Amino acid sequence: MKIAFVSTNEYAPWGGSEELWSQTAIRMVKQGFNVGISIKGWKSEAKQVSEIEQSGCIVVRRWQKSIIQRGISKFYNPSDADVFLKNFKPELVIISQGNSIEGLTWMETCIIKNIPFVLIPQAAAENFWPSDDIAIRFAKAYILAKRCFFISNANLKLTEKQLAVKLENATVVANPFKVPYDIQVNWPEDNKTFKLACVGRLEPVAKGQDLLLEAFKLDKWQNRPIEISLFGKGANQKSLYELKKIWNLENVNFYGFVDKVESIWETHHALILPSRYEGLPIAIVEAMLCARPCIVTDVAGNAELIEDGVSGFIAVAPKVECLDDALERAWQKRYSWYEIGQTAAINVRKLIPRDPVGVFVNELKALLKS
């Protein structure tokens, strides 16, 4: 049986939104499915793509057209979706969307070709508001999907509002994570300085690191025994580092990308994630599994995992003053962070399954039988 996975991500070689579809594809090819994948081609390709190919999946890269090719396309211009689906002939297409209003061409091509498809909208945001004509097309496509797998209830509701539609075919699934489900990480030995880790790609438009740096300009944060560690890479790492220098933020440090996530929590007391928009951050799930409290903004599914003041702290909006308020409330309870982290570890396991990929594979296999 032929299954196709399509990633609509056109902005970076890899990201957290790629984990669910890619691990599902590998799991399904090992179970005997014929799996084809369409992704954007990058000169500097993520290592995960090689792992996907080595598993037995057929990977087709969408390369940017040259000037000559674009000239020819004025006369003949089949879309990447049309070519891929015509050649591979899948029986089900899984479209992984970086945000909820990506991938329209893929959806409409599936509809025209009468190929069943499902959607995985990873993120949604207030500033991704489609015009009426686009919203109508997306609404039709969402309704005609066999299933819409959202990452959080909040993003499901936001997408329904933006498209002015009720999605009876929608459900919520979890992304996979990169720490053992039963992990136990020792509390950091250094309790003289409280260390917060900001884990995510260095891209303020989504992750809001600029808000964090601006909040830490305040004298109180410069005069307290607290440090911020930024983990990750991204398109804005140079500009964020320049802000650190311009604002003389001696207690803010950059550590790049770390493969072994649990190593972060061996030396850090809490997660800080000042996101402007999200799906449901894998970094939060991993921090909670490692028994660390999280200080986050109230976007997407964050408040579905975290209870303010009980298992973490929530800033009501991605604004400096709101983030400062949440940080201050967290600081006043800093000697209870260990206990708050233990509550977080218990609560996250009530909401996130041990094997999200296995759950999702079973969902897809059920759809194939329906």
Short mmCIF file of C-alpha atoms in Angstrom, two decimals:
data_model
loop_
_atom_site.label_atom_id
_atom_site.label_comp_id
_atom_site.label_asym_id
_atom_site.label_seq_id
_atom_site.Cartn_x
_atom_site.Cartn_y
_atom_site.Cartn_z
CA MET A 1 0.00 0.00 0.00
CA LYS A 2 1.38 3.40 -1.02
CA ILE A 3 1.42 6.22 1.56
CA ALA A 4 2.73 9.72 0.78
CA PHE A 5 4.02 12.27 3.28
CA VAL A 6 4.34 15.92 2.27
CA SER A 7 6.11 18.58 4.33
CA THR A 8 5.02 22.09 3.38
CA ASN A 9 7.90 23.62 5.37
CA GLU A 10 9.72 26.05 3.04
CA TYR A 11 11.58 28.10 5.66
CA ALA A 12 14.25 25.91 7.28
CA PRO A 13 15.91 22.55 6.57
CA TRP A 14 14.34 21.06 9.70
CA GLY A 15 12.24 21.90 12.74
CA GLY A 16 10.09 20.42 15.47
CA SER A 17 7.13 20.33 13.07
CA GLU A 18 8.98 17.69 11.01
CA GLU A 19 9.29 15.11 13.78
CA LEU A 20 5.80 13.58 13.76
CA TRP A 21 5.49 12.94 10.01
CA SER A 22 9.11 11.81 9.60
CA GLN A 23 9.09 9.33 12.48
CA THR A 24 5.68 8.07 11.35
CA ALA A 25 7.01 7.53 7.81
CA ILE A 26 9.95 5.51 9.13
CA ARG A 27 7.66 3.46 11.39
CA MET A 28 5.25 2.71 8.53
CA VAL A 29 7.92 1.71 5.99
CA LYS A 30 9.24 -0.76 8.56
CA GLN A 31 5.71 -2.18 8.80
CA GLY A 32 5.68 -2.90 5.07
CA PHE A 33 4.10 0.23 3.59
CA ASN A 34 5.49 1.76 0.40
CA VAL A 35 6.28 5.31 1.57
CA GLY A 36 6.99 8.31 -0.66
CA ILE A 37 7.97 11.72 0.69
CA SER A 38 7.99 15.22 -0.81
CA ILE A 39 10.14 17.85 0.90
CA LYS A 40 11.81 21.09 -0.12
CA GLY A 41 15.38 20.58 -1.35
CA TRP A 42 18.15 22.32 0.60
CA LYS A 43 21.85 22.60 -0.27
CA SER A 44 22.67 22.07 3.41
CA GLU A 45 20.28 19.24 4.16
CA ALA A 46 19.23 18.13 7.62
CA LYS A 47 20.75 14.83 8.73
CA GLN A 48 17.27 13.48 9.37
CA VAL A 49 16.60 13.32 5.62
CA SER A 50 19.43 10.83 5.17
CA GLU A 51 18.02 8.74 8.03
CA ILE A 52 14.61 8.74 6.35
CA GLU A 53 16.09 7.56 3.04
CA GLN A 54 18.16 4.86 4.75
CA SER A 55 14.97 3.52 6.35
CA GLY A 56 13.59 2.70 2.89
CA CYS A 57 11.40 5.73 2.18
CA ILE A 58 11.47 7.30 -1.29
CA VAL A 59 12.37 10.98 -0.86
CA VAL A 60 11.59 13.49 -3.63
CA ARG A 61 13.07 16.96 -3.20
CA ARG A 62 11.36 20.10 -4.47
CA TRP A 63 14.16 22.29 -5.86
CA GLN A 64 13.75 25.98 -6.63
CA LYS A 65 13.39 26.45 -10.39
CA SER A 66 16.11 28.22 -12.39
CA ILE A 67 15.42 31.34 -14.46
CA ILE A 68 15.23 29.20 -17.64
CA GLN A 69 12.83 26.76 -15.98
CA ARG A 70 10.66 29.61 -14.76
CA GLY A 71 10.56 30.96 -18.32
CA ILE A 72 9.47 27.61 -19.70
CA SER A 73 6.87 27.30 -16.93
CA LYS A 74 5.00 30.25 -18.44
CA PHE A 75 3.89 27.83 -21.14
CA TYR A 76 3.77 24.61 -19.12
CA ASN A 77 3.69 24.76 -15.35
CA PRO A 78 2.53 21.60 -13.55
CA SER A 79 2.80 22.03 -9.79
CA ASP A 80 5.14 19.97 -7.62
CA ALA A 81 2.02 18.43 -6.13
CA ASP A 82 0.65 17.39 -9.50
CA VAL A 83 3.93 15.81 -10.64
CA PHE A 84 4.62 13.98 -7.37
CA LEU A 85 1.11 12.59 -6.95
CA LYS A 86 0.89 11.58 -10.62
CA ASN A 87 4.18 9.67 -10.42
CA PHE A 88 3.81 8.08 -6.98
CA LYS A 89 0.04 7.36 -7.04
CA PRO A 90 -0.51 7.12 -3.26
CA GLU A 91 -3.62 5.75 -1.62
CA LEU A 92 -3.36 8.26 1.24
CA VAL A 93 -1.50 11.58 1.52
CA ILE A 94 -0.39 13.02 4.87
CA ILE A 95 0.21 16.77 4.55
CA SER A 96 2.31 18.19 7.39
CA GLN A 97 1.83 21.96 7.56
CA GLY A 98 4.32 24.26 9.26
CA ASN A 99 1.28 26.42 10.03
CA SER A 100 -2.44 26.01 9.47
CA ILE A 101 -2.60 27.99 6.23
CA GLU A 102 0.14 26.21 4.28
CA GLY A 103 -0.20 23.46 1.70
CA LEU A 104 -3.34 24.61 -0.12
CA THR A 105 -2.03 23.49 -3.53
CA TRP A 106 -1.40 19.99 -2.18
CA MET A 107 -4.88 19.79 -0.68
CA GLU A 108 -6.64 21.01 -3.83
CA THR A 109 -4.57 18.70 -6.04
CA CYS A 110 -5.60 15.74 -3.87
CA ILE A 111 -9.23 16.82 -4.18
CA ILE A 112 -8.99 17.10 -7.99
CA LYS A 113 -7.29 13.70 -8.24
CA ASN A 114 -9.71 12.16 -5.73
CA ILE A 115 -6.88 11.04 -3.43
CA PRO A 116 -7.75 10.79 0.29
CA PHE A 117 -5.63 13.10 2.46
CA VAL A 118 -5.14 14.08 6.08
CA LEU A 119 -3.67 17.25 7.55
CA ILE A 120 -1.25 17.94 10.40
CA PRO A 121 -1.38 21.70 11.10
CA GLN A 122 1.54 22.20 13.48
CA ALA A 123 1.21 25.91 14.30
CA ALA A 124 -1.42 28.61 14.10
CA ALA A 125 -1.10 32.32 14.78
CA GLU A 126 -3.24 35.42 15.02
CA ASN A 127 -1.02 37.19 12.44
CA PHE A 128 -1.49 34.39 9.88
CA TRP A 129 -5.01 35.56 8.99
CA PRO A 130 -6.03 34.60 5.42
CA SER A 131 -8.09 36.83 3.14
CA ASP A 132 -11.69 35.77 2.55
CA ASP A 133 -11.06 34.12 -0.82
CA ILE A 134 -8.17 32.07 0.57
CA ALA A 135 -10.07 31.24 3.76
CA ILE A 136 -12.97 29.83 1.72
CA ARG A 137 -10.61 27.55 -0.21
CA PHE A 138 -8.86 26.37 2.94
CA ALA A 139 -12.19 25.77 4.69
CA LYS A 140 -13.35 23.54 1.83
CA ALA A 141 -10.07 21.61 1.88
CA TYR A 142 -10.12 21.13 5.66
CA ILE A 143 -13.70 19.83 5.51
CA LEU A 144 -12.84 17.39 2.72
CA ALA A 145 -9.79 15.99 4.54
CA LYS A 146 -10.34 12.55 6.02
CA ARG A 147 -8.95 13.88 9.31
CA CYS A 148 -7.33 17.07 10.60
CA PHE A 149 -4.75 16.25 13.28
CA PHE A 150 -4.06 19.38 15.32
CA ILE A 151 -1.31 19.60 17.93
CA SER A 152 -3.40 21.56 20.43
CA ASN A 153 -7.04 22.39 21.08
CA ALA A 154 -6.21 26.10 21.08
CA ASN A 155 -4.86 25.95 17.54
CA LEU A 156 -7.88 23.96 16.40
CA LYS A 157 -10.19 26.67 17.75
CA LEU A 158 -8.11 29.46 16.24
CA THR A 159 -8.08 27.79 12.82
CA GLU A 160 -11.86 27.27 12.94
CA LYS A 161 -12.23 30.98 13.72
CA GLN A 162 -9.86 32.11 10.99
CA LEU A 163 -11.57 29.92 8.39
CA ALA A 164 -15.08 30.50 9.78
CA VAL A 165 -15.80 26.78 9.79
CA LYS A 166 -16.61 23.98 12.24
CA LEU A 167 -14.25 21.03 11.73
CA GLU A 168 -16.10 17.89 12.77
CA ASN A 169 -13.23 15.80 11.36
CA ALA A 170 -10.58 17.31 13.68
CA THR A 171 -8.77 15.70 16.57
CA VAL A 172 -5.67 16.45 18.67
CA VAL A 173 -2.47 14.39 18.62
CA ALA A 174 0.93 14.74 20.29
CA ASN A 175 4.35 15.26 18.78
CA PRO A 176 7.18 12.85 19.65
CA PHE A 177 9.86 13.95 22.10
CA LYS A 178 13.58 13.24 22.50
CA VAL A 179 13.91 12.17 26.13
CA PRO A 180 12.99 8.78 27.65
CA TYR A 181 9.41 8.79 28.92
CA ASP A 182 10.45 7.51 32.38
CA ILE A 183 13.52 9.73 32.66
CA GLN A 184 14.66 11.05 36.02
CA VAL A 185 17.14 13.92 35.95
CA ASN A 186 18.92 14.98 39.14
CA TRP A 187 18.27 18.51 40.34
CA PRO A 188 21.23 20.82 39.53
CA GLU A 189 23.81 20.91 42.31
CA ASP A 190 24.41 24.66 41.95
CA ASN A 191 21.60 26.39 43.85
CA LYS A 192 23.42 29.71 44.25
CA THR A 193 22.56 30.85 40.73
CA PHE A 194 19.17 30.01 39.22
CA LYS A 195 19.54 28.98 35.60
CA LEU A 196 16.76 29.23 33.01
CA ALA A 197 17.08 27.49 29.64
CA CYS A 198 15.39 28.90 26.54
CA VAL A 199 15.24 25.97 24.11
CA GLY A 200 14.18 26.56 20.50
CA ARG A 201 15.30 27.83 17.13
CA LEU A 202 16.67 31.36 17.26
CA GLU A 203 13.78 32.97 15.42
CA PRO A 204 12.11 35.78 17.43
CA VAL A 205 9.12 36.10 15.08
CA ALA A 206 7.96 32.75 16.51
CA LYS A 207 10.00 32.05 19.62
CA GLY A 208 10.17 35.59 21.02
CA GLN A 209 13.73 35.55 22.37
CA ASP A 210 13.90 39.32 21.84
CA LEU A 211 11.17 39.72 24.46
CA LEU A 212 13.22 37.73 26.93
CA LEU A 213 16.36 39.75 26.32
CA GLU A 214 14.42 43.00 26.60
CA ALA A 215 12.86 41.89 29.89
CA PHE A 216 16.33 41.10 31.24
CA LYS A 217 17.42 44.69 30.59
CA LEU A 218 15.59 45.59 33.80
CA ASP A 219 17.94 46.31 36.71
CA LYS A 220 16.28 43.76 38.97
CA TRP A 221 17.19 40.86 36.66
CA GLN A 222 20.72 42.17 36.22
CA ASN A 223 21.18 42.33 39.99
CA ARG A 224 19.75 38.93 40.87
CA PRO A 225 21.57 35.55 40.84
CA ILE A 226 19.84 34.32 37.68
CA GLU A 227 21.12 33.36 34.23
CA ILE A 228 19.51 32.72 30.85
CA SER A 229 20.95 30.08 28.50
CA LEU A 230 19.73 30.10 24.90
CA PHE A 231 19.95 26.70 23.20
CA GLY A 232 19.39 26.38 19.47
CA LYS A 233 20.36 27.81 16.10
CA GLY A 234 18.41 29.90 13.63
CA ALA A 235 18.19 32.73 11.15
CA ASN A 236 18.45 35.43 13.83
CA GLN A 237 21.24 34.18 16.07
CA LYS A 238 23.63 37.00 15.07
CA SER A 239 21.10 39.76 15.69
CA LEU A 240 20.10 38.27 19.04
CA TYR A 241 23.75 38.10 20.06
CA GLU A 242 24.16 41.75 19.04
CA LEU A 243 21.21 42.65 21.29
CA LYS A 244 22.96 40.89 24.16
CA LYS A 245 26.04 43.04 23.56
CA ILE A 246 24.18 46.31 22.99
CA TRP A 247 22.12 45.82 26.15
CA ASN A 248 25.10 44.55 28.20
CA LEU A 249 23.32 41.38 29.26
CA GLU A 250 26.11 39.63 31.13
CA ASN A 251 23.77 36.96 32.49
CA VAL A 252 22.56 35.84 29.03
CA ASN A 253 24.57 33.18 27.17
CA PHE A 254 24.29 31.28 23.86
CA TYR A 255 25.09 27.56 23.67
CA GLY A 256 23.98 26.48 20.20
CA PHE A 257 22.17 23.25 19.37
CA VAL A 258 22.37 20.33 21.81
CA ASP A 259 21.56 16.77 20.70
CA LYS A 260 21.12 15.28 24.17
CA VAL A 261 18.23 17.30 25.56
CA GLU A 262 18.41 15.84 29.08
CA SER A 263 21.93 17.26 29.47
CA ILE A 264 20.35 20.73 29.51
CA TRP A 265 18.26 19.82 32.53
CA GLU A 266 21.22 18.44 34.46
CA THR A 267 22.43 22.04 34.85
CA HIS A 268 19.27 24.17 34.53
CA HIS A 269 16.38 24.69 36.92
CA ALA A 270 13.54 25.78 34.61
CA LEU A 271 12.49 26.40 31.01
CA ILE A 272 11.67 29.86 29.71
CA LEU A 273 9.85 30.05 26.36
CA PRO A 274 8.50 33.50 25.37
CA SER A 275 6.82 32.34 22.13
CA ARG A 276 4.67 34.56 19.95
CA TYR A 277 3.03 31.54 18.32
CA GLU A 278 3.40 27.76 18.51
CA GLY A 279 1.80 24.39 17.94
CA LEU A 280 2.57 22.71 21.23
CA PRO A 281 6.31 23.03 21.89
CA ILE A 282 8.25 19.78 22.20
CA ALA A 283 10.66 21.68 24.47
CA ILE A 284 7.89 22.11 27.07
CA VAL A 285 6.99 18.42 27.03
CA GLU A 286 10.65 17.43 27.39
CA ALA A 287 11.26 19.89 30.23
CA MET A 288 8.18 18.66 32.12
CA LEU A 289 9.17 15.01 31.61
CA CYS A 290 12.52 15.99 33.16
CA ALA A 291 10.64 17.52 36.13
CA ARG A 292 11.41 21.16 35.36
CA PRO A 293 8.91 24.02 35.76
CA CYS A 294 8.17 26.05 32.62
CA ILE A 295 7.71 29.80 32.26
CA VAL A 296 5.80 30.32 29.01
CA THR A 297 3.47 32.64 27.15
CA ASP A 298 -0.23 31.84 26.79
CA VAL A 299 -0.14 30.88 23.12
CA ALA A 300 -1.27 27.72 21.32
CA GLY A 301 -1.37 24.66 23.60
CA ASN A 302 0.94 25.93 26.34
CA ALA A 303 -1.83 26.46 28.88
CA GLU A 304 -3.24 23.01 28.06
CA LEU A 305 -0.12 21.46 29.59
CA ILE A 306 0.76 23.97 32.32
CA GLU A 307 -1.35 25.11 35.26
CA ASP A 308 -0.25 28.60 36.26
CA GLY A 309 1.44 28.68 39.64
CA VAL A 310 1.08 24.91 40.07
CA SER A 311 3.15 23.19 37.37
CA GLY A 312 4.68 26.33 35.85
CA PHE A 313 4.05 30.00 35.16
CA ILE A 314 2.13 31.57 32.28
CA ALA A 315 2.55 35.08 30.84
CA VAL A 316 -0.86 36.21 29.61
CA ALA A 317 0.56 37.56 26.33
CA PRO A 318 3.86 37.66 24.40
CA LYS A 319 4.75 41.15 25.65
CA VAL A 320 7.71 42.27 27.73
CA GLU A 321 5.60 43.45 30.66
CA CYS A 322 3.62 40.20 30.73
CA LEU A 323 6.76 38.09 30.54
CA ASP A 324 8.32 40.13 33.34
CA ASP A 325 5.23 39.53 35.48
CA ALA A 326 5.42 35.76 34.98
CA LEU A 327 9.16 35.79 35.67
CA GLU A 328 8.62 37.78 38.86
CA ARG A 329 5.97 35.36 40.12
CA ALA A 330 8.29 32.48 39.32
CA TRP A 331 11.18 34.21 41.10
CA GLN A 332 9.14 34.68 44.25
CA LYS A 333 8.60 30.89 44.29
CA ARG A 334 12.13 29.98 43.24
CA TYR A 335 12.76 27.84 46.32
CA SER A 336 9.73 25.74 45.33
CA TRP A 337 10.86 25.08 41.77
CA TYR A 338 11.87 21.51 42.58
CA GLU A 339 8.38 20.68 43.91
CA ILE A 340 6.70 22.51 41.02
CA GLY A 341 8.82 20.49 38.62
CA GLN A 342 7.73 17.25 40.26
CA THR A 343 4.09 18.27 39.77
CA ALA A 344 4.86 19.08 36.13
CA ALA A 345 6.39 15.62 35.63
CA ILE A 346 3.26 13.94 36.95
CA ASN A 347 0.82 16.12 35.01
CA VAL A 348 2.52 15.86 31.60
CA ARG A 349 2.34 12.07 31.72
CA LYS A 350 -1.43 12.33 32.14
CA LEU A 351 -1.69 14.29 28.88
CA ILE A 352 1.10 13.04 26.59
CA PRO A 353 1.23 9.33 25.63
CA ARG A 354 4.37 7.24 25.97
CA ASP A 355 4.54 6.63 22.20
CA PRO A 356 2.91 9.47 20.22
CA VAL A 357 4.19 8.05 16.93
CA GLY A 358 2.59 4.66 17.62
CA VAL A 359 -0.70 6.36 18.44
CA PHE A 360 -0.55 8.35 15.20
CA VAL A 361 0.35 5.30 13.10
CA ASN A 362 -2.70 3.50 14.49
CA GLU A 363 -4.87 6.51 13.62
CA LEU A 364 -3.67 6.40 10.01
CA LYS A 365 -4.07 2.64 9.71
CA ALA A 366 -7.65 2.96 10.99
CA LEU A 367 -8.35 5.57 8.30
CA LEU A 368 -6.97 3.25 5.62
CA LYS A 369 -9.48 0.61 6.69
CA SER A 370 -12.44 3.02 6.75
#
